[in-house]
Amino acid sequence: MNETNGRGAPRVVVDAPLDGRRRVTIDGRDVGVAVEPDEVLRMMRRAGVPEDRIALDDPEVVEWHGGGPDAWLDAPPR
């Protein structure tokens, strides 16, 4: 991971929900689309975010657009 917030934490950005989906980027790299908070956690782990930095409610790690970790629209069936 290259980009950080200045404190050594990765920069995770979760975009506003659109049709129940939220685009997720980690350190400027698109890592996918999530339909629930657990998917964001899995993406963070797959991207190598250190376990002690994985927290959806930590604004130093995760930047939420269009609502926080509890703001999800109903997702269409997969």
mmCIF file of C-alpha atoms in Angstrom:
data_model
loop_
_atom_site.group_PDB
_atom_site.id
_atom_site.type_symbol
_atom_site.label_atom_id
_atom_site.label_comp_id
_atom_site.label_asym_id
_atom_site.label_seq_id
_atom_site.Cartn_x
_atom_site.Cartn_y
_atom_site.Cartn_z
ATOM 1 C CA MET A 1 0.000 0.000 0.000
ATOM 2 C CA ASN A 2 1.417 3.319 -0.996
ATOM 3 C CA GLU A 3 -1.042 6.044 -0.076
ATOM 4 C CA THR A 4 -1.785 6.688 3.559
ATOM 5 C CA ASN A 5 -3.531 9.315 5.582
ATOM 6 C CA GLY A 6 -0.255 10.460 7.109
ATOM 7 C CA ARG A 7 -0.508 8.131 10.108
ATOM 8 C CA GLY A 8 0.450 4.920 8.352
ATOM 9 C CA ALA A 9 -3.141 3.816 7.850
ATOM 10 C CA PRO A 10 -4.353 2.798 4.395
ATOM 11 C CA ARG A 11 -6.829 5.072 2.703
ATOM 12 C CA VAL A 12 -10.084 3.179 2.190
ATOM 13 C CA VAL A 13 -12.849 5.055 0.369
ATOM 14 C CA VAL A 14 -16.390 3.691 0.190
ATOM 15 C CA ASP A 15 -18.522 5.585 -2.322
ATOM 16 C CA ALA A 16 -22.174 6.518 -1.865
ATOM 17 C CA PRO A 17 -24.621 3.642 -2.326
ATOM 18 C CA LEU A 18 -26.023 3.180 -5.818
ATOM 19 C CA ASP A 19 -28.640 0.468 -6.318
ATOM 20 C CA GLY A 20 -27.472 -1.165 -3.094
ATOM 21 C CA ARG A 21 -23.845 -1.278 -4.202
ATOM 22 C CA ARG A 22 -20.891 0.775 -3.003
ATOM 23 C CA ARG A 23 -17.624 1.078 -4.936
ATOM 24 C CA VAL A 24 -14.565 0.529 -2.727
ATOM 25 C CA THR A 25 -11.049 1.819 -3.349
ATOM 26 C CA ILE A 26 -8.013 1.148 -1.194
ATOM 27 C CA ASP A 27 -4.961 3.363 -1.600
ATOM 28 C CA GLY A 28 -6.419 4.679 -4.854
ATOM 29 C CA ARG A 29 -6.927 1.209 -6.354
ATOM 30 C CA ASP A 30 -10.421 -0.023 -7.219
ATOM 31 C CA VAL A 31 -10.933 -3.246 -5.262
ATOM 32 C CA GLY A 32 -14.559 -3.913 -6.115
ATOM 33 C CA VAL A 33 -18.165 -3.291 -5.229
ATOM 34 C CA ALA A 34 -19.688 -4.185 -1.876
ATOM 35 C CA VAL A 35 -23.324 -4.758 -0.979
ATOM 36 C CA GLU A 36 -22.770 -5.076 2.774
ATOM 37 C CA PRO A 37 -20.215 -4.036 5.393
ATOM 38 C CA ASP A 38 -18.745 -7.547 5.681
ATOM 39 C CA GLU A 39 -17.685 -7.322 2.034
ATOM 40 C CA VAL A 40 -15.755 -4.134 2.762
ATOM 41 C CA LEU A 41 -13.967 -5.954 5.592
ATOM 42 C CA ARG A 42 -13.087 -8.867 3.277
ATOM 43 C CA MET A 43 -11.771 -6.450 0.647
ATOM 44 C CA MET A 44 -9.600 -4.750 3.249
ATOM 45 C CA ARG A 45 -8.133 -8.102 4.321
ATOM 46 C CA ARG A 46 -7.515 -9.214 0.720
ATOM 47 C CA ALA A 47 -5.763 -5.909 0.016
ATOM 48 C CA GLY A 48 -3.398 -6.542 2.920
ATOM 49 C CA VAL A 49 -4.703 -3.955 5.359
ATOM 50 C CA PRO A 50 -3.126 -4.860 8.710
ATOM 51 C CA GLU A 51 -5.622 -6.570 11.006
ATOM 52 C CA ASP A 52 -5.164 -3.906 13.694
ATOM 53 C CA ARG A 53 -6.248 -1.219 11.172
ATOM 54 C CA ILE A 54 -9.425 -2.975 10.003
ATOM 55 C CA ALA A 55 -12.289 -1.005 11.521
ATOM 56 C CA LEU A 56 -15.206 0.357 9.540
ATOM 57 C CA ASP A 57 -15.912 3.038 12.125
ATOM 58 C CA ASP A 58 -12.373 4.486 12.185
ATOM 59 C CA PRO A 59 -12.386 7.735 10.153
ATOM 60 C CA GLU A 60 -8.578 7.606 10.003
ATOM 61 C CA VAL A 61 -8.865 4.440 7.923
ATOM 62 C CA VAL A 62 -12.223 4.510 6.112
ATOM 63 C CA GLU A 63 -13.741 7.516 4.363
ATOM 64 C CA TRP A 64 -17.469 6.997 3.804
ATOM 65 C CA HIS A 65 -19.343 8.946 1.115
ATOM 66 C CA GLY A 66 -23.134 9.112 1.196
ATOM 67 C CA GLY A 67 -23.499 7.678 4.686
ATOM 68 C CA GLY A 68 -21.503 5.505 7.019
ATOM 69 C CA PRO A 69 -21.231 1.750 7.439
ATOM 70 C CA ASP A 70 -24.922 1.477 8.316
ATOM 71 C CA ALA A 71 -26.167 3.252 5.150
ATOM 72 C CA TRP A 72 -26.927 0.588 2.554
ATOM 73 C CA LEU A 73 -29.769 0.493 0.073
ATOM 74 C CA ASP A 74 -31.467 -2.782 -0.753
ATOM 75 C CA ALA A 75 -29.216 -4.587 -3.176
ATOM 76 C CA PRO A 76 -30.660 -6.273 -6.243
ATOM 77 C CA PRO A 77 -30.314 -10.072 -6.297
ATOM 78 C CA ARG A 78 -26.945 -11.335 -7.465
#
